[in-house]
Coordinates of C-alpha atoms and ligand atoms in Angstrom, one line a residue:
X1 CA 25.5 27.8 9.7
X2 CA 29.5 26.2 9.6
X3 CA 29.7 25.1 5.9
X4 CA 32.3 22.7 7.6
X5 CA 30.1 20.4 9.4
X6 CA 27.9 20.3 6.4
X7 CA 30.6 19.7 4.4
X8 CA 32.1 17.3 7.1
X9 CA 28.5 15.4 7.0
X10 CA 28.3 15.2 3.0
X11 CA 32.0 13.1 3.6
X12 CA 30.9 11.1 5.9
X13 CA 27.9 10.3 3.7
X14 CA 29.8 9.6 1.1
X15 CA 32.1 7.6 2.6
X16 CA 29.1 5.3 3.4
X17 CA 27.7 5.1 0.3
X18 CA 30.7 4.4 -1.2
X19 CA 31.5 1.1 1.6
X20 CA 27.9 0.1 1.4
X21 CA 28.2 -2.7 -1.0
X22 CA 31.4 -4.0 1.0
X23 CA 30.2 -4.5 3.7
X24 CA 27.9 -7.4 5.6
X25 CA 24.5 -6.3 5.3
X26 CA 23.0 -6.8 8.2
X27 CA 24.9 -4.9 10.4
X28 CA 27.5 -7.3 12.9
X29 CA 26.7 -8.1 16.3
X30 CA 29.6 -5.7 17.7
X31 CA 28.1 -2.6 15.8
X32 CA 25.0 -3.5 17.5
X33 CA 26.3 -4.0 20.6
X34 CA 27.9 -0.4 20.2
X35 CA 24.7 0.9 20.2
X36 CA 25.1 1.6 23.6
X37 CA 26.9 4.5 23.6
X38 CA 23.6 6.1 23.0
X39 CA 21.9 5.5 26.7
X40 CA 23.2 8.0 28.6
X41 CA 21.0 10.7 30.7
X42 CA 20.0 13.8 29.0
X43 CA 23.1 16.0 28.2
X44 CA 22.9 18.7 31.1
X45 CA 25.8 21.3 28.5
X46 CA 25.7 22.3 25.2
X47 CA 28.1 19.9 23.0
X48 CA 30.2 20.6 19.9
X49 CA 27.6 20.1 16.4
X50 CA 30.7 18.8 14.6
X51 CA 31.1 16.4 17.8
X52 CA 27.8 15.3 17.8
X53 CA 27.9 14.1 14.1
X54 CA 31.3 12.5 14.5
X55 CA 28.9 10.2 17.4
X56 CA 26.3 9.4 14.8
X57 CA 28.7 8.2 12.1
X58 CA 31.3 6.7 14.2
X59 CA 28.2 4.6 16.0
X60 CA 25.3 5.1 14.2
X61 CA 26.5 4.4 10.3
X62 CA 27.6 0.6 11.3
X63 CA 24.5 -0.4 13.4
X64 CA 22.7 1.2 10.1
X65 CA 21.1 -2.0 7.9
X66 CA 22.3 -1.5 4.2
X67 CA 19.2 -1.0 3.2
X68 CA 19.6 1.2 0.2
X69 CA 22.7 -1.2 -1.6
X70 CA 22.4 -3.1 -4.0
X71 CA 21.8 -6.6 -2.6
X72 CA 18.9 -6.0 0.2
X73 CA 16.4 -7.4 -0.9
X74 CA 14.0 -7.8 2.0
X75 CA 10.1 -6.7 2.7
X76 CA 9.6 -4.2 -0.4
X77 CA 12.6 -1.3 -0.4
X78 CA 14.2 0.6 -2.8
X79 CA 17.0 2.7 -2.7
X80 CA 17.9 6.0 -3.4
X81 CA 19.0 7.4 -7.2
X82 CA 21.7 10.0 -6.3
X83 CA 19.7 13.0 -7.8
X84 CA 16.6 12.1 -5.2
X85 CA 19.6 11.8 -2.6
X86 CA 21.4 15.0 -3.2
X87 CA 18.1 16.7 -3.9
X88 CA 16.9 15.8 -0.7
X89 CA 20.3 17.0 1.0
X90 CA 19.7 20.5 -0.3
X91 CA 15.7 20.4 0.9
X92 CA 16.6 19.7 3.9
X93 CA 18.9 22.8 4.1
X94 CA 16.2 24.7 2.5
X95 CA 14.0 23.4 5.3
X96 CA 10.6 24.5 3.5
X97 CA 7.5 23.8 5.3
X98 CA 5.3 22.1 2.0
X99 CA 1.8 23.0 3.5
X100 CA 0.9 26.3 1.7
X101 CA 2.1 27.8 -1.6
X102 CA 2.9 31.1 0.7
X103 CA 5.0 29.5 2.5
X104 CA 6.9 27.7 -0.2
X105 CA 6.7 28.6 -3.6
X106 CA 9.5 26.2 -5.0
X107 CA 7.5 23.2 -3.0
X108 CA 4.5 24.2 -3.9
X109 CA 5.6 24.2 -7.9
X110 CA 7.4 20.9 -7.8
X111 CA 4.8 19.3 -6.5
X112 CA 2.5 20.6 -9.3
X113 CA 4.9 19.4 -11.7
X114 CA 5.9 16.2 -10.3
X115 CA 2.1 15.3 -10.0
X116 CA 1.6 15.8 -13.5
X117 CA 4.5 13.7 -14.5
X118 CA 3.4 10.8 -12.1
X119 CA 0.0 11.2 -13.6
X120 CA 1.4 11.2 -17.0
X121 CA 4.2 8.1 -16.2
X122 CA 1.8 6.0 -14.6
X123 CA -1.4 6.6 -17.1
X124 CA -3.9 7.7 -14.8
X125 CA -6.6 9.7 -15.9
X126 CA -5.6 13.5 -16.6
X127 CA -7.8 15.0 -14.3
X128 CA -6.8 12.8 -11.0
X129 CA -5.4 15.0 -8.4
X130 CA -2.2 14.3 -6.5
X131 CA -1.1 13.8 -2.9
X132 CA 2.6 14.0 -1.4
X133 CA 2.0 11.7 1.9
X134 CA 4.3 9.8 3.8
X135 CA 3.7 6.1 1.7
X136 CA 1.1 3.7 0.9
X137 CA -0.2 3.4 4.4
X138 CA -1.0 7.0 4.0
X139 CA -2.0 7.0 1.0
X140 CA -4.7 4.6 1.4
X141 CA -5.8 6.5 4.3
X142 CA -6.1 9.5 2.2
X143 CA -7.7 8.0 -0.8
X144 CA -10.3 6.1 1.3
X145 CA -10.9 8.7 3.2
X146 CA -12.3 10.6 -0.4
X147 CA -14.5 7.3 -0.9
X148 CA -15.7 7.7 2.4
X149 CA -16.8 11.3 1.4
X150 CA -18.0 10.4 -2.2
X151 CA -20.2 7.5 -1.5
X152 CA -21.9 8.8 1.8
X153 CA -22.7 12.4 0.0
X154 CA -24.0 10.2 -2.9
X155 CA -26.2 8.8 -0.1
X156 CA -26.8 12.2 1.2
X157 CA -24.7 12.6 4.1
X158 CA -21.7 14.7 5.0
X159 CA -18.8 12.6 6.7
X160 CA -17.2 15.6 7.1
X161 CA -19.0 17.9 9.5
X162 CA -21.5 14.7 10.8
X163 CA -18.9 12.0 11.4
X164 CA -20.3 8.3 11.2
X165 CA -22.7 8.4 14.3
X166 CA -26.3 7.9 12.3
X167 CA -24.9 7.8 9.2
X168 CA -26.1 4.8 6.3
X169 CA -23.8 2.1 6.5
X170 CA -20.7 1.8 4.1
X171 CA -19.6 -1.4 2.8
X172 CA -16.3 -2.1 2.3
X173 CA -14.7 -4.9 0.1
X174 CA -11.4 -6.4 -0.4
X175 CA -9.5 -9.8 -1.9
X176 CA -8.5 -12.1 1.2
X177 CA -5.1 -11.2 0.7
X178 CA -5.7 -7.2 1.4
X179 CA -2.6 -5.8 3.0
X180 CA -2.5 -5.0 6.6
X181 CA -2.3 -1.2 5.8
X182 CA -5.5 -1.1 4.2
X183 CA -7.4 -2.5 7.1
X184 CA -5.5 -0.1 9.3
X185 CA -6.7 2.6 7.1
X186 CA -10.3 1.7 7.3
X187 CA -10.0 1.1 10.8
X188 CA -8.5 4.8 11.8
X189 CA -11.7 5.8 9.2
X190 CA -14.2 4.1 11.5
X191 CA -14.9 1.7 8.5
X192 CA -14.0 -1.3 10.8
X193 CA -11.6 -3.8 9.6
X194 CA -13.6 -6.6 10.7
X195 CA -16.5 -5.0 8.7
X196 CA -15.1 -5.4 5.3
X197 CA -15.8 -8.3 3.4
X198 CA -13.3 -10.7 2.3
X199 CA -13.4 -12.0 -1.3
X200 CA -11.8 -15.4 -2.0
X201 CA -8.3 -15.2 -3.8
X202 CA -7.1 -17.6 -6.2
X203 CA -3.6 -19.3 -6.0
X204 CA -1.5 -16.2 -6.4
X205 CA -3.9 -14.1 -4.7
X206 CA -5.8 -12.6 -7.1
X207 CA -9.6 -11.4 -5.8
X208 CA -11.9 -14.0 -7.7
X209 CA -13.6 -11.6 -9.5
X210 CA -16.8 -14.0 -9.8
X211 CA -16.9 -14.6 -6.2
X212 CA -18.1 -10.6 -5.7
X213 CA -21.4 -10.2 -3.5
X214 CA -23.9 -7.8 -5.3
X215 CA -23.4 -4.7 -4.8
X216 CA -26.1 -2.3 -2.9
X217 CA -25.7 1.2 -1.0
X218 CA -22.6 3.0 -0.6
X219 CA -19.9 0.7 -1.2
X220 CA -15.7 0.9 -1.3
X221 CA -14.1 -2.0 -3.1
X222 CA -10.3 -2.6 -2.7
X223 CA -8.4 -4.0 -5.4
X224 CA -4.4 -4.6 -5.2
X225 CA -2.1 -3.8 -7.8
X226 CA 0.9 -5.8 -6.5
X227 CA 0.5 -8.6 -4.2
X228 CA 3.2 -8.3 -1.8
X229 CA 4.1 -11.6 -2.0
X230 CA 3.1 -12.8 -5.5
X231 CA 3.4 -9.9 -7.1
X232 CA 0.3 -10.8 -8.6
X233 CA -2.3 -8.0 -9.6
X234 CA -6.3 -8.3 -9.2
X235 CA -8.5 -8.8 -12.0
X236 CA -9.3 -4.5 -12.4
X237 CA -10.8 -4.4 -15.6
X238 CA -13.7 -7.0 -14.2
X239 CA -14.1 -5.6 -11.0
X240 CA -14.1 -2.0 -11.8
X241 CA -17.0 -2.7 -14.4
X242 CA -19.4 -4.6 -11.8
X243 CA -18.3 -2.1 -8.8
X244 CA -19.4 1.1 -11.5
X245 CA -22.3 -0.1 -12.6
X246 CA -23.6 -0.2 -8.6
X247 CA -22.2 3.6 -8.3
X248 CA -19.2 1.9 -6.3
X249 CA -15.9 3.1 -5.9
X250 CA -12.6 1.5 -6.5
X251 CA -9.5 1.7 -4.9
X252 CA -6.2 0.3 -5.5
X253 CA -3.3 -0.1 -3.2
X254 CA -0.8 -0.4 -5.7
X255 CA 2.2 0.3 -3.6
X256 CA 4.8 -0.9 -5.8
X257 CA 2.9 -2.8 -8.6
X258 CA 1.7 0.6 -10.2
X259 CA 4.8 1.2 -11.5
X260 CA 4.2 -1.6 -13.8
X261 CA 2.7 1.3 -15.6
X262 CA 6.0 2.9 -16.5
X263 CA 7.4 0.3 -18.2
X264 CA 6.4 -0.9 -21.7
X265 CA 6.3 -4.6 -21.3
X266 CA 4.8 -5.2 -17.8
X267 CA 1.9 -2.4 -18.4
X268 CA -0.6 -5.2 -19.7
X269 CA -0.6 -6.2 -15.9
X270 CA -3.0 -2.7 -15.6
X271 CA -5.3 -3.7 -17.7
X272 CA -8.3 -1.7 -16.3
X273 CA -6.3 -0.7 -13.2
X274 CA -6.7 2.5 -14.2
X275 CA -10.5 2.3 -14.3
X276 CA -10.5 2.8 -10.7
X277 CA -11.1 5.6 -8.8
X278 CA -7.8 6.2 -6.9
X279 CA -5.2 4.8 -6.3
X280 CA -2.3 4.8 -3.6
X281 CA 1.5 4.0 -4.1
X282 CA 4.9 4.4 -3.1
X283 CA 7.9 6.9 -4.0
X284 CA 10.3 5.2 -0.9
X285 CA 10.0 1.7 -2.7
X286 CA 10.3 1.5 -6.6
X287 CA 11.0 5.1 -7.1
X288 CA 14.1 4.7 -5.3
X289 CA 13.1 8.3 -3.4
X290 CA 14.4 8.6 -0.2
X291 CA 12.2 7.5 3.3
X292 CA 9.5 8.7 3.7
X293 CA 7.3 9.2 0.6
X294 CA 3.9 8.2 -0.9
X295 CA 1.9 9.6 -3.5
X296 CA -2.0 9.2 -3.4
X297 CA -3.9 9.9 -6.6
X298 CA -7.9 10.5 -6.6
X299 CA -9.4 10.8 -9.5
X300 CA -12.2 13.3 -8.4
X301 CA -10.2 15.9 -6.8
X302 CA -13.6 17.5 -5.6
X303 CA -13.8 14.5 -3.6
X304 CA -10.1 14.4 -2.1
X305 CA -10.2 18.3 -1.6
X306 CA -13.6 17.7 0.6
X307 CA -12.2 14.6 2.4
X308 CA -9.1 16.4 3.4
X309 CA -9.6 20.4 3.5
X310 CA -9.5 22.4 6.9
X311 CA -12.3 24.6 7.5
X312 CA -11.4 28.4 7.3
X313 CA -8.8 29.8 9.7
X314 CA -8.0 33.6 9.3
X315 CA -3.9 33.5 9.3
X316 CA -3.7 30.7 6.9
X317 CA -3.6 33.0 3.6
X318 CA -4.9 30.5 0.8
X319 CA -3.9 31.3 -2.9
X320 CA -5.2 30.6 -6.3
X321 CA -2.6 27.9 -6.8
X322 CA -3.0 24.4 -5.6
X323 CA -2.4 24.1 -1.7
X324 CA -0.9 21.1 -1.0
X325 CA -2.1 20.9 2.7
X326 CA -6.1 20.7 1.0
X327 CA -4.1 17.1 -0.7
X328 CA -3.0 15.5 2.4
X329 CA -4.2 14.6 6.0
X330 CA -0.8 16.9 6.9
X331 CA -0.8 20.6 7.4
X332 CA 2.9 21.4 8.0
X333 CA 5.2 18.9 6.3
X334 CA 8.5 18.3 4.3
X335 CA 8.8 19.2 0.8
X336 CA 8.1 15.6 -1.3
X337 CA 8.1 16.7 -4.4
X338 CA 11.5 18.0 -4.2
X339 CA 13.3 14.5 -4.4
X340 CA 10.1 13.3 -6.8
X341 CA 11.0 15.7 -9.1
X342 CA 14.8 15.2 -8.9
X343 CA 14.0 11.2 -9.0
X344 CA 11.8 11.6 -12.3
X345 CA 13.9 14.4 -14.4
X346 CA 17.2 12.1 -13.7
X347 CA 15.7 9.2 -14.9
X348 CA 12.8 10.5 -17.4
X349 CA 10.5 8.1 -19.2
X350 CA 13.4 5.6 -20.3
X351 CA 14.8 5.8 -17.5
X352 CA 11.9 5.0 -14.9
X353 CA 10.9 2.2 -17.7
X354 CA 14.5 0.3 -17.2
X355 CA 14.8 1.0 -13.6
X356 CA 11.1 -1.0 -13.3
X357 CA 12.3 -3.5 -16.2
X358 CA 15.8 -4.4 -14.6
X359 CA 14.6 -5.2 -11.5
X360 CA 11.8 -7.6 -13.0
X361 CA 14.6 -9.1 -15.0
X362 CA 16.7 -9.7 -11.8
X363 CA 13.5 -10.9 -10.2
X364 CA 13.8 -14.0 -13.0
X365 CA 17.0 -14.2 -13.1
X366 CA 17.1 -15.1 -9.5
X367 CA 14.0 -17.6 -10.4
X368 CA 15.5 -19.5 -12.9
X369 CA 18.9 -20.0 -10.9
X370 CA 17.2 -21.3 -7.8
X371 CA 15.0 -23.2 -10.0
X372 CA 18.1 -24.5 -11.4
X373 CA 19.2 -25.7 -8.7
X374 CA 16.6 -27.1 -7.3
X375 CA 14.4 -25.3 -5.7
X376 CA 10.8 -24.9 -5.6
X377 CA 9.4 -21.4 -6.6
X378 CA 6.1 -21.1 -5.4
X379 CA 4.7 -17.5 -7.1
X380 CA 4.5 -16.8 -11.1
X381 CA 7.5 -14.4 -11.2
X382 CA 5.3 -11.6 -13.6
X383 CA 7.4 -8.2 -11.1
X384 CA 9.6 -8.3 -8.8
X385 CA 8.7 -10.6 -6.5
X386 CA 10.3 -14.4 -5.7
X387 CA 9.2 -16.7 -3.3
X388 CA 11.5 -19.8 -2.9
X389 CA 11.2 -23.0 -0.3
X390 CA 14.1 -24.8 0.3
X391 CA 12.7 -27.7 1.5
X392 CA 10.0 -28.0 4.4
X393 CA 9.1 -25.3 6.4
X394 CA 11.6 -26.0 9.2
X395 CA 14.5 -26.1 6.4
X396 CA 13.7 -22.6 4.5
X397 CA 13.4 -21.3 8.5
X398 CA 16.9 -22.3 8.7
X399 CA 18.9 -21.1 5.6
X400 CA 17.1 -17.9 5.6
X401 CA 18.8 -17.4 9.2
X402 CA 21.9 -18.6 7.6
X403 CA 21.8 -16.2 4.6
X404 CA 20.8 -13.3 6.9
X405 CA 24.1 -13.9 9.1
X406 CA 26.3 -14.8 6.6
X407 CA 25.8 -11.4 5.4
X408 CA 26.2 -11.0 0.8
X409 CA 22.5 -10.1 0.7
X410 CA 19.5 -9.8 3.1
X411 CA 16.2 -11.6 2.0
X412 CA 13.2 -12.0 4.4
X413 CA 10.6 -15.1 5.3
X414 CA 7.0 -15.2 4.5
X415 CA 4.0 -17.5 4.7
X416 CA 2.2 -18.0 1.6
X417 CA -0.6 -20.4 1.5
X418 CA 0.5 -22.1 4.4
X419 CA 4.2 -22.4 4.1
X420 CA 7.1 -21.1 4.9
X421 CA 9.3 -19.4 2.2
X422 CA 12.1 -16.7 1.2
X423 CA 10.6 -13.9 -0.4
X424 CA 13.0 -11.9 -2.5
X425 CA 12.2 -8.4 -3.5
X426 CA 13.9 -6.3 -6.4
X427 CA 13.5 -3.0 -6.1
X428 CA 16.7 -1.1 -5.8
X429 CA 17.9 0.9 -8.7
X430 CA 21.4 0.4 -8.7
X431 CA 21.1 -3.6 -8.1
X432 CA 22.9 -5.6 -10.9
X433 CA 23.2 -8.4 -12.6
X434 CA 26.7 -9.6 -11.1
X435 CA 25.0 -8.7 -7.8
X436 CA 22.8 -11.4 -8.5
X437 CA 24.7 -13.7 -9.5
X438 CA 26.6 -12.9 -6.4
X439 CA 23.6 -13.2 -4.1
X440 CA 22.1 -16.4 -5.6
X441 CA 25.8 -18.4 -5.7
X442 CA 25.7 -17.4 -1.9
X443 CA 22.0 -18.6 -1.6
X444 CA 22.8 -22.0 -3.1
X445 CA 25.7 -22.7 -1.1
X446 CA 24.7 -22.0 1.6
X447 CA 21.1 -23.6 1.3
X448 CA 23.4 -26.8 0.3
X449 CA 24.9 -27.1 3.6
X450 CA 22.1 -26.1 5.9
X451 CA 18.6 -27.5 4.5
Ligands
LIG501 C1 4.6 -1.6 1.5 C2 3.2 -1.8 1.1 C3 2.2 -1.0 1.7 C4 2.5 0.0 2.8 O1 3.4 1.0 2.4 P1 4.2 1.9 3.4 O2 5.0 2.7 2.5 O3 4.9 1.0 4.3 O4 3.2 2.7 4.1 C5 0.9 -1.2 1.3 N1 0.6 -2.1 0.4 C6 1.5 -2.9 -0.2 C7 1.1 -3.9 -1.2 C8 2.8 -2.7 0.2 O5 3.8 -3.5 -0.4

């Protein structure tokens, strides 16, 4: 392979990471109208690689959203540290296939290590087993699929080779403000989403934990570490107790809140998270890994490896080591762990614990100054999470518009409660002070002249 184009691609790469934080965020309407270049018919001859790159950056780099700067701070995205970045630069010249140990031994050992870092960092039990998936969505998928497994065979039935058709019912609980992904989840696992039942929330969203039916027959429950609005985290230690004592099992989608874990002061907020019985998070958000990457973690691995191994096939050569394909719904895949393991040996345990800290901080910081001047915040800023109203619903419609074109940062809107708001999220690792300061003077001004 030319070691020109790749070096011609790693300068065009870092010329846009070096012109991301100049430039408008959102990308501008004549980028975007660029973007046309790209419909043509298919190609009927061969064109020139280092051509074909030169088309992507030229077009493709300024319709891109500056997603991984230091000022986005829409939905829940992080950004990527440089050693994830450049480790997933070389992966992808490696171009391992992640599925089997045979096929990649390097994958196959990262993986094992990263695991037992993220195990370690985010003070699961030891013996909880480790999945490299895609993200949360996946994750969920993957760890509910192992409940599926665990609670019907506790009921005598194998999900596995009987599917649902005449099996005892499962009942499946979550809080009111379960996230869409976790319904999607139960529905691709013939669970139902309209067969789960909702638990009241209280004011940041919380799962009431007295307002839990009694518990009888196989049963899931779904807590949320992280409330993608709020922030907020469910009342664990409660609900983990009641759901145990029935045989129960507990999930958490903790797609960004379980990094809480890492850092020193904001671990109290996983007070009995870690009770549960898996658990399903994110590397793409708070790890700052790049897209895509999730990590789901199952504390009886007996139960993930039944929920998600393949039944024998003569060319796949299985090893003594851990295959990672018996971890995940995927058989072939990319190698996760590579840019896990870069991600957590850059930052190590301080490291990850500021990274997770900072952004909280910047999460307040960017409370207090809207407070300041005047605005209402409606969640208890405990992560990263800020939801501001700038007035009615009609007003905080239209400076988030105005924010959005003018361009310093990029925040999205939400409905919480019944209102409109901003919700700012902090969750890149290279976001600063000054760049809030930055982002909330333009917030203010502008929210001055347009609400
Ligand atoms: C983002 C998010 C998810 C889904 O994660 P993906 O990485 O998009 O699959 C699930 N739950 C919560 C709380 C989230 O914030």
């Amino acid at each position: 392979m030319g070691i020109a184009l790749l070096r011609d691609a790693a300068d065009r790469a870092g010329r846009y990471a070096t012109e991301l934080d100049g430039r408008s965020v959102f990308p501008t309407n004549s980028a975007l109208d660029s973007l046309s270049v790209f419909d043509e018919p298919v190609p009927d001859h061969p064109d020139n690689p280092a051509s074909v790159l030169a088309m992507l950056d030229d077009f493709g780099s300024p319709a891109t959203v500056a997603m991984s700067g230091r000022r986005y701070f829409g939905f829940v995205i992080g950004g990527s540290l440089p050693a994830a970045l450049a480790a997933n630069w070389l992966a992808g010249a490696w171009d391992q296939n992640a599925g089997m140990a045979i096929c990649s031994p390097i994958s196959a050992k990262l993986e094992d290590v990263a695991a037992a870092w993220l195990v370690d960092l985010l003070a699961l039990p030891a013996e909880t087993q480790v999945g490299f998936v895609t993200g949360a969505s996946m994750a969920s998928f993957t760890a509910l699929a192992a409940a599926r497994h665990a609670v019907l065979a506790e009921a005598g039935w194998n999900v596995e080779d009987d599917g649902l058709f005449g099996a005892p019912p499962v009942t499946v609980i979550v809080g009111d403000e379960v996230h869409i992904s976790v319904l999607k989840a139960l529905s691709m696992l013939g669970l139902g989403r309209n067969r789960a039942i909702r638990i009241p929330v209280d004011n940041q969203g919380r799962m009431r934990a007295d307002a839990l039916p009694d518990i009888k027959g196989p049963t899931i429950v779904c807590l949320q570490a992280g409330n993608v609005n709020t922030g907020a985290f469910d009342p664990a230690k409660q609900i983990c107790a009641a759901a145990h004592k029935r045989g129960a099992w507990v999930h958490v989608d903790g797609a960004f809140g379980l990094w809480a874990a890492a850092a020193p002061s904001l671990a109290h907020l996983m007070d009995g998270v870690q009770d549960a019985d898996s658990w399903a998070t994110d590397g793409h958000k708070w790890l700052n890994v790049p897209y895509d990457s999730g990590f789901v973690f199952v504390r009886n691995g007996d139960a993930l490896r039944a929920a998600m191994s393949t039944t024998h096939a003569a060319y796949l050569v299985e090893t003594v080591n851990r295959e990672p394909c018996h971890f995940t719904p995927e058989l072939s895949r990319r190698a996760r762990g590579v840019e896990t393991w870069a991600a957590l040996k850059s930052l190590g345990r301080s490291g990850l614990a500021e990274m997770i800290e900072s952004a909280c901080r910047h999460a307040k910081q960017f409370a207090r100054g809207l407070q300041t001047a005047g605005y209402q915040i409606a969640n208890e800023v405990v992560l990263n999470q800020v939801l501001v109203s700038f007035g009615d619903d009609d007003a905080t419609r239209r400076v988030i518009a105005a924010i959005q074109a003018e361009g310093t940062c990029w925040c999205g809107p939400t409905i919480w409660q019944g209102r409109s708001y901003m919700r700012i999220s902090v969750s890149c690792w290279a976001t600063t002070t000054e760049d809030v300061e930055i982002s909330l003077a333009a917030m203010i001004r502008i929210a001055s002249q347009t609400a």
